[in-house]
CSV table of C-alpha atoms in Angstrom, one decimal:
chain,number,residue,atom,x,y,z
A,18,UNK,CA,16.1,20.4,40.4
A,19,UNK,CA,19.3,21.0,38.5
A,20,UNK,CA,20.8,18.0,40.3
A,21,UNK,CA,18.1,15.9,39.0
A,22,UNK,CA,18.2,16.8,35.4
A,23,UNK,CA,21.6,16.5,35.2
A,24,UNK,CA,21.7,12.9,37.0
A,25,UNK,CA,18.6,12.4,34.7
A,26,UNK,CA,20.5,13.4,31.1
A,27,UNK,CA,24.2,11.4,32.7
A,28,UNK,CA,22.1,8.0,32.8
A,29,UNK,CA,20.3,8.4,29.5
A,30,UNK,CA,23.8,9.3,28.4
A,31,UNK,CA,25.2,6.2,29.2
A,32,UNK,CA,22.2,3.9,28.8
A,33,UNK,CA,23.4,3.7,24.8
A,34,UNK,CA,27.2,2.9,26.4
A,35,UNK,CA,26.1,0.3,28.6
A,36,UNK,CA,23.8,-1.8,26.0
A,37,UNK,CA,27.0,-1.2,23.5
A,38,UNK,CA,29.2,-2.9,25.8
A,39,UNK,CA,26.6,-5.6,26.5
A,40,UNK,CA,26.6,-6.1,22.9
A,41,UNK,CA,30.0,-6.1,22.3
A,42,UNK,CA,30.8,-8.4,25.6
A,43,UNK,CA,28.2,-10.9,23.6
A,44,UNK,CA,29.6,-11.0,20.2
A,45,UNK,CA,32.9,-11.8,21.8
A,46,UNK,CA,32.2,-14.6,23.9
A,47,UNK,CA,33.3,-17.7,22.0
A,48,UNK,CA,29.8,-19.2,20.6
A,49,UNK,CA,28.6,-22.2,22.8
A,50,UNK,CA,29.4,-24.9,20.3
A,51,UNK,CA,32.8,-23.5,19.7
A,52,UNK,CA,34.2,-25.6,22.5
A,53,UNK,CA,38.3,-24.8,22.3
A,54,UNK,CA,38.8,-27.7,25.1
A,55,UNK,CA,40.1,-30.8,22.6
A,56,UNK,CA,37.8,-33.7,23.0
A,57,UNK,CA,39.2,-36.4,25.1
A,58,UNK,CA,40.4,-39.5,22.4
A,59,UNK,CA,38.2,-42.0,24.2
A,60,UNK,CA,35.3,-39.4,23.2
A,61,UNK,CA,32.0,-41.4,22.5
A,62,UNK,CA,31.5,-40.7,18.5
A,63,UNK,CA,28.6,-38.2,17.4
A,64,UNK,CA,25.2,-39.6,17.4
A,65,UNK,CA,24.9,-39.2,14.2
A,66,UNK,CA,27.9,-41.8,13.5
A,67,UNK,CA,26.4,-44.3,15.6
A,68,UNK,CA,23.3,-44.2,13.7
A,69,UNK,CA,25.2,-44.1,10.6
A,70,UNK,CA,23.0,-41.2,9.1
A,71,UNK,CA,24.9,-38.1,7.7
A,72,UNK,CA,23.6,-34.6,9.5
A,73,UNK,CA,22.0,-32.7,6.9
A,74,UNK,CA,22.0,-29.2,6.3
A,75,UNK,CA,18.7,-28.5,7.8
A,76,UNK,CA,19.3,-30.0,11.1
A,77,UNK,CA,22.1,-27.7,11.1
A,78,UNK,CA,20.0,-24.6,10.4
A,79,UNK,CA,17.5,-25.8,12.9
A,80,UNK,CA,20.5,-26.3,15.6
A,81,UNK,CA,21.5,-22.9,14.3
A,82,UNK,CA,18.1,-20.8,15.0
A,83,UNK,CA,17.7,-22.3,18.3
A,84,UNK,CA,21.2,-21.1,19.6
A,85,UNK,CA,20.5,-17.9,17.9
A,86,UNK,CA,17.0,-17.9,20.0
A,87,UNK,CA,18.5,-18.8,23.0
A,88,UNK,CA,21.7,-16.0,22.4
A,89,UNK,CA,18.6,-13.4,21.4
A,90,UNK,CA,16.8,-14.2,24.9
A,91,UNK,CA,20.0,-14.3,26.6
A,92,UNK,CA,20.4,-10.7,25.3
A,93,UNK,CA,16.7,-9.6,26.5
A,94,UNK,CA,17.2,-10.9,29.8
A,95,UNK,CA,20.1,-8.5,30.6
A,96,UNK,CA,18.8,-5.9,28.9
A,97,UNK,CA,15.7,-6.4,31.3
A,98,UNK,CA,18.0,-6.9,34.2
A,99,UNK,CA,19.9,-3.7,33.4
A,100,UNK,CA,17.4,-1.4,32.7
A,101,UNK,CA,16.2,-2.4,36.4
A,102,UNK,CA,19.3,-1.6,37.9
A,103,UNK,CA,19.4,1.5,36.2
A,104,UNK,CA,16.4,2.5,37.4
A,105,UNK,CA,17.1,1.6,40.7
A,106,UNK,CA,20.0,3.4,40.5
A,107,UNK,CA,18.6,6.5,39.3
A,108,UNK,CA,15.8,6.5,41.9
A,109,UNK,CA,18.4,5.7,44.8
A,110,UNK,CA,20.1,8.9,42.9
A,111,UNK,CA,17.0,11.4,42.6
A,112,UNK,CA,15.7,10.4,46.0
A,113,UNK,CA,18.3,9.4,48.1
A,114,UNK,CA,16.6,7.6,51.5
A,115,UNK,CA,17.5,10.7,54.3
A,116,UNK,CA,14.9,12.8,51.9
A,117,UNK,CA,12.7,10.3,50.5
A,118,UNK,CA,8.7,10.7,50.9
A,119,UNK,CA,6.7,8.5,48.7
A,120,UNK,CA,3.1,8.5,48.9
A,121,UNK,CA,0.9,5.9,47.9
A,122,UNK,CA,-2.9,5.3,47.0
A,123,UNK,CA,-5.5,2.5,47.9
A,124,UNK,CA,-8.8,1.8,47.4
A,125,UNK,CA,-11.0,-0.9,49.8
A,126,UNK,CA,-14.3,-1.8,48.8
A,127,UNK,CA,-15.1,1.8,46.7
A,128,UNK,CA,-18.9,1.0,46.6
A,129,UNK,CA,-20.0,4.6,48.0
A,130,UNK,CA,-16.8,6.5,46.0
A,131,UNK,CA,-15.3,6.1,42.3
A,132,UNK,CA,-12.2,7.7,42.3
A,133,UNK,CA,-11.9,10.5,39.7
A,134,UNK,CA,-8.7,12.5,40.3
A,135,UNK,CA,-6.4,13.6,43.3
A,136,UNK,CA,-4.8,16.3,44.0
A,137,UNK,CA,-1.5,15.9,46.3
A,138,UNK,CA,-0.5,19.3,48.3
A,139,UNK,CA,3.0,19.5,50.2
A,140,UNK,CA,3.7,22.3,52.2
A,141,UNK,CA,0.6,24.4,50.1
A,142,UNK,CA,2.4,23.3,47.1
A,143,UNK,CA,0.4,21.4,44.3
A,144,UNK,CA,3.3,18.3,43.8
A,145,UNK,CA,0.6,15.7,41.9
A,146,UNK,CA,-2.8,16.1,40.5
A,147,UNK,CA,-3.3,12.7,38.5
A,148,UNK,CA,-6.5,11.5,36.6
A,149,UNK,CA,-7.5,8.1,36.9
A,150,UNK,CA,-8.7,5.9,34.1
A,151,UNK,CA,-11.4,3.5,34.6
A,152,UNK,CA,-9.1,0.6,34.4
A,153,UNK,CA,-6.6,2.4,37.0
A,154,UNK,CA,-10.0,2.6,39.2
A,155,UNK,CA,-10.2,-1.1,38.3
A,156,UNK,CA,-6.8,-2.1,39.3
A,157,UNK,CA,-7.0,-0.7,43.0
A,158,UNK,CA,-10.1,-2.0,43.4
A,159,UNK,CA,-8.5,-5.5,42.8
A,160,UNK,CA,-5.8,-4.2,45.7
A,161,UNK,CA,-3.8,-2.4,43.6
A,162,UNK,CA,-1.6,0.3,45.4
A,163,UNK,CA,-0.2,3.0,43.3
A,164,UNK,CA,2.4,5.1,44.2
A,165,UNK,CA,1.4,8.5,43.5
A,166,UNK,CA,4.0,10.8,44.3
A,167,UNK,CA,7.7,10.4,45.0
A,168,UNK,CA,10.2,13.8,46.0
A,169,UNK,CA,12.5,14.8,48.4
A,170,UNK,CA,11.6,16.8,51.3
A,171,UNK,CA,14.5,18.2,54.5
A,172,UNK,CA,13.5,17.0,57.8
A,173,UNK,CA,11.4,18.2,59.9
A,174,UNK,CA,7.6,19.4,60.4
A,175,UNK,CA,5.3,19.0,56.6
A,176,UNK,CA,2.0,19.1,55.9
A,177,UNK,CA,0.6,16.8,53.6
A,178,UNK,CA,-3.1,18.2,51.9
A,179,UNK,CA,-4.9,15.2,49.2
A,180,UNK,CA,-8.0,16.7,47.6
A,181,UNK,CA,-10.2,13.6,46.1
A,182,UNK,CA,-12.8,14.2,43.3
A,183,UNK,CA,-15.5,11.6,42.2
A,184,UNK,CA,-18.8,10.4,42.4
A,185,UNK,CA,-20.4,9.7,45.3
A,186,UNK,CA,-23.2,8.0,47.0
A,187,UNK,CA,-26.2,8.3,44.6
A,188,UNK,CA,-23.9,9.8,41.6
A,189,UNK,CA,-23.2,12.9,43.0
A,190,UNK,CA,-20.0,14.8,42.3
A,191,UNK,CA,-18.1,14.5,45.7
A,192,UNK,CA,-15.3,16.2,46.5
A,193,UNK,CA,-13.4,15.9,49.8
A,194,UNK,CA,-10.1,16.9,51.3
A,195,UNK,CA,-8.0,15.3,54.2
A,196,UNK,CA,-4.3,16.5,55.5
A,197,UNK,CA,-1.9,15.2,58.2
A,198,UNK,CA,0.9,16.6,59.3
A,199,UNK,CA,4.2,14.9,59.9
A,200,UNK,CA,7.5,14.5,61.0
A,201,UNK,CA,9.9,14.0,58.3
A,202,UNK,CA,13.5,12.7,59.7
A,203,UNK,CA,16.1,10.9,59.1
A,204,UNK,CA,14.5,7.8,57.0
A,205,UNK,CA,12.4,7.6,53.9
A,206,UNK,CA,8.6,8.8,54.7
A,207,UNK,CA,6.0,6.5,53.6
A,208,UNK,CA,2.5,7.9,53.5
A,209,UNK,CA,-0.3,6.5,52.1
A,210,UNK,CA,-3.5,7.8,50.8
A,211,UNK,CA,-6.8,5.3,52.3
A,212,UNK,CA,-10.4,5.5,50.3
A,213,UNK,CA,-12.6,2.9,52.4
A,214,UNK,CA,-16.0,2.6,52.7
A,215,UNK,CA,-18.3,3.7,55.6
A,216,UNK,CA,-20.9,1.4,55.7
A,217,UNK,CA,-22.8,2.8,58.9
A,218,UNK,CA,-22.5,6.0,57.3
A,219,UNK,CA,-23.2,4.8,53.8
A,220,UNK,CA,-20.2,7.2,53.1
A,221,UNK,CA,-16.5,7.0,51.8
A,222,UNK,CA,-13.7,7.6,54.2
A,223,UNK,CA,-10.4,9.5,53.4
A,224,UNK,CA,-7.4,8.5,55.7
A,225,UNK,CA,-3.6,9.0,55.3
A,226,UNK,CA,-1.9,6.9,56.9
A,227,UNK,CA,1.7,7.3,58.2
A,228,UNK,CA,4.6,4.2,57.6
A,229,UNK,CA,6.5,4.4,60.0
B,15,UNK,CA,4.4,38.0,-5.3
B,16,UNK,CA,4.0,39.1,-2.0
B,17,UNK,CA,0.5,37.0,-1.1
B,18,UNK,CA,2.8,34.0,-2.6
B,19,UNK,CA,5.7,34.6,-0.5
B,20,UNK,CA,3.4,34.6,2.3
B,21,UNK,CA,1.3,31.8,1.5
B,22,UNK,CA,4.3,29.4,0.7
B,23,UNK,CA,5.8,30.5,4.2
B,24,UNK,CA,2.7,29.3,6.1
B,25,UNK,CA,2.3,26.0,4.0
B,26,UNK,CA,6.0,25.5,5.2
B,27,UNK,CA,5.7,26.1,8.7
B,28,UNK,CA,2.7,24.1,8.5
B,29,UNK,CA,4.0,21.2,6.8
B,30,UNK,CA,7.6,21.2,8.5
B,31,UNK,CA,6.6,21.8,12.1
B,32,UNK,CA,4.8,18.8,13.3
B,33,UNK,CA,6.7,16.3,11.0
B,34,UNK,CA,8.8,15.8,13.8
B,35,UNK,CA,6.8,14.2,15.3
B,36,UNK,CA,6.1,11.4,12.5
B,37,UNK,CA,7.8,8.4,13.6
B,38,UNK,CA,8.4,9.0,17.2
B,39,UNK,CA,6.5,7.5,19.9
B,40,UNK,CA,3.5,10.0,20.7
B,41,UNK,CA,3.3,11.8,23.9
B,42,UNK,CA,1.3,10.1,26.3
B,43,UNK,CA,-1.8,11.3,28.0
B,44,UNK,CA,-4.3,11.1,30.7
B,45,UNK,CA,-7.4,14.0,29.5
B,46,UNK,CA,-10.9,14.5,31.1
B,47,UNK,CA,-14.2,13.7,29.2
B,48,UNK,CA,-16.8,15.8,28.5
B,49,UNK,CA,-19.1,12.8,29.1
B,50,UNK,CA,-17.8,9.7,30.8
B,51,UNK,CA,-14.6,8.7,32.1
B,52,UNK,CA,-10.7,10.2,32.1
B,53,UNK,CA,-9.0,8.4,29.0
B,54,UNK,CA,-5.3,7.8,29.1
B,55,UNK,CA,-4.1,7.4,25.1
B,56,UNK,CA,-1.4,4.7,26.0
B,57,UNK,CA,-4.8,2.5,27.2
B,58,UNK,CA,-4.8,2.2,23.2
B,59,UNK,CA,-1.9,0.5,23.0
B,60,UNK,CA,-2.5,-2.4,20.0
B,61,UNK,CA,-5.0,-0.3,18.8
B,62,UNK,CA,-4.7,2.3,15.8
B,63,UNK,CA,-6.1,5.6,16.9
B,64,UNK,CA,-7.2,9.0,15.4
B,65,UNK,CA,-6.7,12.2,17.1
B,66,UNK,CA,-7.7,15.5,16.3
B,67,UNK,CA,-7.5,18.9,18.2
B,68,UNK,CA,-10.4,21.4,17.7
B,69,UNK,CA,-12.1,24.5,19.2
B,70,UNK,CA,-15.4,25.9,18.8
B,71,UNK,CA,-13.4,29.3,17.6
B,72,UNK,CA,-12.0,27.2,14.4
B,73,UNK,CA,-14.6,27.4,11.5
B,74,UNK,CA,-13.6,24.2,9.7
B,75,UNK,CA,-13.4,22.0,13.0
B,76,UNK,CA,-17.1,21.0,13.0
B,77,UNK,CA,-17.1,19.4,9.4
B,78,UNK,CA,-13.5,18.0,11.0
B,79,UNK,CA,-15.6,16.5,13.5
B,80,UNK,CA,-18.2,14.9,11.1
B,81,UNK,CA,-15.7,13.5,9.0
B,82,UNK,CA,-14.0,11.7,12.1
B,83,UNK,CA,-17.6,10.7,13.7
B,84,UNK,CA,-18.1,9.0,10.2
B,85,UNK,CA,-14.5,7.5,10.0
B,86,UNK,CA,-15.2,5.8,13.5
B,87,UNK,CA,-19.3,4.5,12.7
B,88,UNK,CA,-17.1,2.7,9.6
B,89,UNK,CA,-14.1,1.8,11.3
B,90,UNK,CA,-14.7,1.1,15.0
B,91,UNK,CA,-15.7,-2.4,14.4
B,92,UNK,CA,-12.1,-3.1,13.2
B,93,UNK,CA,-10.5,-1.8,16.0
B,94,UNK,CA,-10.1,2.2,15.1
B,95,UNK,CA,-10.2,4.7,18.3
B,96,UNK,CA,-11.3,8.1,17.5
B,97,UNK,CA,-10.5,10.6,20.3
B,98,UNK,CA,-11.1,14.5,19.8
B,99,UNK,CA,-9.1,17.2,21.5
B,100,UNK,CA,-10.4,20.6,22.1
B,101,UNK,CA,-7.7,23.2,23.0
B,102,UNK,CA,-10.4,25.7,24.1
B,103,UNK,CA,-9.7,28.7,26.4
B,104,UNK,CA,-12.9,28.0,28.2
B,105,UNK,CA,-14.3,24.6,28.6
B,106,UNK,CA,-17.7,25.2,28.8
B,107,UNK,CA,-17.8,26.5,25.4
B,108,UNK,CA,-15.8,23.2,24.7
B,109,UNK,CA,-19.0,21.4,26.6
B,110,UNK,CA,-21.2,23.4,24.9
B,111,UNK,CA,-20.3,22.8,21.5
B,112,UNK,CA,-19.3,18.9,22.0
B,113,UNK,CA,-23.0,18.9,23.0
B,114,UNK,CA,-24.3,20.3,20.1
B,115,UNK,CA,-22.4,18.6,17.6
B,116,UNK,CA,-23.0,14.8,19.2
B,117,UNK,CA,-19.8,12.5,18.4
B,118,UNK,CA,-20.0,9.1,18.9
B,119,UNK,CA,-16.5,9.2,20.2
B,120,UNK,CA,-14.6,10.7,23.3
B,121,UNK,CA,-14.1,14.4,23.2
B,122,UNK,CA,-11.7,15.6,25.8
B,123,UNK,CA,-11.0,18.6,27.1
B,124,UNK,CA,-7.3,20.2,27.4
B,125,UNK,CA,-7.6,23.2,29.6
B,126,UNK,CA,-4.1,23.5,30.2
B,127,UNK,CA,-3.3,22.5,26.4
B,128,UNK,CA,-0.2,20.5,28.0
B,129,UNK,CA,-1.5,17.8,25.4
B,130,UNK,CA,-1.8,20.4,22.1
B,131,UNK,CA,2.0,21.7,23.3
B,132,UNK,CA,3.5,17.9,23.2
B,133,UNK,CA,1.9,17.6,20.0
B,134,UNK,CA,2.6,20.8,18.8
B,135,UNK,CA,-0.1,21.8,17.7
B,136,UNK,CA,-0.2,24.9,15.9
B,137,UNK,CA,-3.3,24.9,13.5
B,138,UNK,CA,-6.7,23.7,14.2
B,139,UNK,CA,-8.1,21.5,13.2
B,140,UNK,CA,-4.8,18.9,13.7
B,141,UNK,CA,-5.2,15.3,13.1
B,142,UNK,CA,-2.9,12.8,14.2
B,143,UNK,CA,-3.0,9.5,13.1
B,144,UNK,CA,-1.4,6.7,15.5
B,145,UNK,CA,-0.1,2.9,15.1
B,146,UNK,CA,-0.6,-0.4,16.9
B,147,UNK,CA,2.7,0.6,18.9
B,148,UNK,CA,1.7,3.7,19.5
B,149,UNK,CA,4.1,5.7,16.9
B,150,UNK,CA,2.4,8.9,15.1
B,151,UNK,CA,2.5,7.9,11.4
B,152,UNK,CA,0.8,10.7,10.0
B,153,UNK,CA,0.1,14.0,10.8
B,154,UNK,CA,-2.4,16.5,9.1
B,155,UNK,CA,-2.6,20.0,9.9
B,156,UNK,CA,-4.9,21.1,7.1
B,157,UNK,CA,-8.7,21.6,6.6
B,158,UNK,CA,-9.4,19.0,4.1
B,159,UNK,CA,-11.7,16.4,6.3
B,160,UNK,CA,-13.1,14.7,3.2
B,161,UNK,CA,-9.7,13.8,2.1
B,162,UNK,CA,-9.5,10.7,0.5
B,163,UNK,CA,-6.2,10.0,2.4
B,164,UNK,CA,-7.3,9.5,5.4
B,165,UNK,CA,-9.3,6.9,4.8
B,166,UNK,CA,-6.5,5.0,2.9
B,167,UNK,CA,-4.3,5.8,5.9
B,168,UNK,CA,-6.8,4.2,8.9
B,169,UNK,CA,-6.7,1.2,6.4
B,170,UNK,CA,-3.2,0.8,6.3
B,171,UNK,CA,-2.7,1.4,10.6
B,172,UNK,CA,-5.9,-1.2,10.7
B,173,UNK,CA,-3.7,-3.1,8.4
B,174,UNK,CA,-0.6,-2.4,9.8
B,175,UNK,CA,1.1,-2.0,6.7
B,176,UNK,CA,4.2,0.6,7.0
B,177,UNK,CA,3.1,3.6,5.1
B,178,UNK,CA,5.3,5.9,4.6
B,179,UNK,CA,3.6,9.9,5.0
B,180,UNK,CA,4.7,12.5,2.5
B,181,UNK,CA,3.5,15.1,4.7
């Protein structure tokens, strides 16, 4: 846990650094129109010239905010592309792959359940206990899959305990549990938490299903 | 000199404590209902919302409560989300009470009072007034509910006119 706050506090350390020197590295690249190559003496004239109209001062603005867009959007591109790395890095760094175990929640159909809360148990230790929102409940219903729960666990035998709370058939409160136990080895474990609908039965099903 | 001492102590700590929170981006949270639905407060984002922590145990909360049920019948057409936050030891008196005084907004319940901690909260009732992006602009942790300034401050979020909060 240590481990993890301290890799946590070095990257927010240097995310300040790293848009710095993104900053710096764009105000020192030359400016796109400040071409240093000397322009070749058979150069057609400006377009201007050959229409014989002078460029006037706010074409020149014009010209100006539109590099200064483009520079701006440059800028939010790599910030955007940064911030992902970053966080790839700092999951890769949290949760390295040998001790990975994500688990994940969908939701098919969801006409005899609405999803409330769960409760995630590892090893008879509460690791998650999210709330959902109705427009969470919507989003998995659309095919959403959410990933619930990501930690690090040493290889070898776990038991994985998800506690579901809702409404069920006819409004009721509903309330059901189901566990699996697994192998965790080398690899990252992928486990992922099933609400489907029964129809026979007129009943939700709880399933966790094992990536292998 | 003494009741003085004393009195401008507590108007300190209740003044200087939450302020730092005015400006910063306001803890997000995911809270039960007492009727309906979970609400999650960054849902609101783009919306101005109003937040204030009570319990049945505080004696000013309920006219607190009135005051915001009003604020939200006038407001809500505009855009204004009115949440209320009890920080009770035992929810049913939470239930209870909610049921007794009827809002017209979402009343949640904080058993665990993670949600009064990241506000730190330390006087009920607590309001917390929030911007379109979702920063806390004002912060009241006083028993005035009638006060004039609240109103002019859910104007100026609705608004979004920068505002800056003396308290």
């Amino acid at each position: 846990m240590n481990m993890n706050s301290t890799l946590r506090s070095l990257l927010r350390a240097l995310w300040p650094l790293l848009l710095a020197a993104q900053a710096v590295s764009v105000s020192a690249a030359p400016p796109a129109d400040a071409d240093p190559a000397p322009a070749p003496a058979t150069a057609p004239p400006p377009a201007n010239a050959a229409t014989g109209m002078a460029s006037s001062p706010s074409n020149d603005a014009a010209a100006g905010t539109r590099a200064l867009d483009e520079q701006i959007q440059g800028l939010k591109k790599d910030v955007v592309d940064l911030n992902k790395d970053l966080f790839v890095l700092e999951e890769e760094l949290l949760f390295p792959a040998n001790t990975q175990v994500a688990v994940f929640v969908s939701v098919d159909v969801g006409d005899f359940f609405a999803l409330d809360s769960v409760t995630l148990k590892i090893d008879n230790h509460d690791v998650s206990n999210y709330l959902y929102t109705p427009r969470e409940v919507s989003a998995l219903l659309k095919g959403g899959v959410q990933r619930l729960y990501v930690g690090n666990l040493k290889a070898g035998q776990h038991e994985l305990v998800a506690l579901f709370n809702g409404k069920g058939p006819h409004d009721r409160d509903y309330r059901r549990a189901a566990n699996i136990r697994f192998e965790k080895g080398v690899g990252a474990k992928y486990l992922e938490l099933k609400i489907t609908d029964h129809q026979r039965a007129q009943q939700p099903e709880f399933e966790i299903k094992d990536w292998e | 000199m003494m009741v003085i001492l004393i009195g401008a102590t507590a108007a300190l700590a209740a003044t200087s404590a939450p302020n730092g929170l005015i400006g910063r981006p306001a803890p997000d949270f995911v809270l039960p209902a007492v009727a309906g639905s979970n609400v999650r407060l960054s849902e609101f984002r783009g919306q101005p919302v109003m937040i204030s922590f009570w319990s049945s145990r505080c004696s000013v909360c309920a006219a607190q409560l009135t005051a915001m049920d009003r604020y939200y019948g006038t407001y809500r057409s505009a855009g204004l989300i009115v949440l209320g936050v009890s920080v009770e030891d035992d929810p049913q008196r939470a239930i209870d009470y909610a049921q007794a005084h009827a809002a017209s907004f979402p009343l949640l319940l904080d058993k665990a009072k993670s949600v009064g901690r990241a506000f730190g909260i330390e006087r009920l009732p607590t309001t917390v007034l929030i911007d379109r992006s979702g920063q806390v602009r004002f912060l009241h942790s006083d028993d005035r509910p009638g006060d004039p300034s609240y109103v002019a401050q859910i104007r100026a979020l609705l608004d979004d006119r920068p505002e800056r909060s003396d308290r």
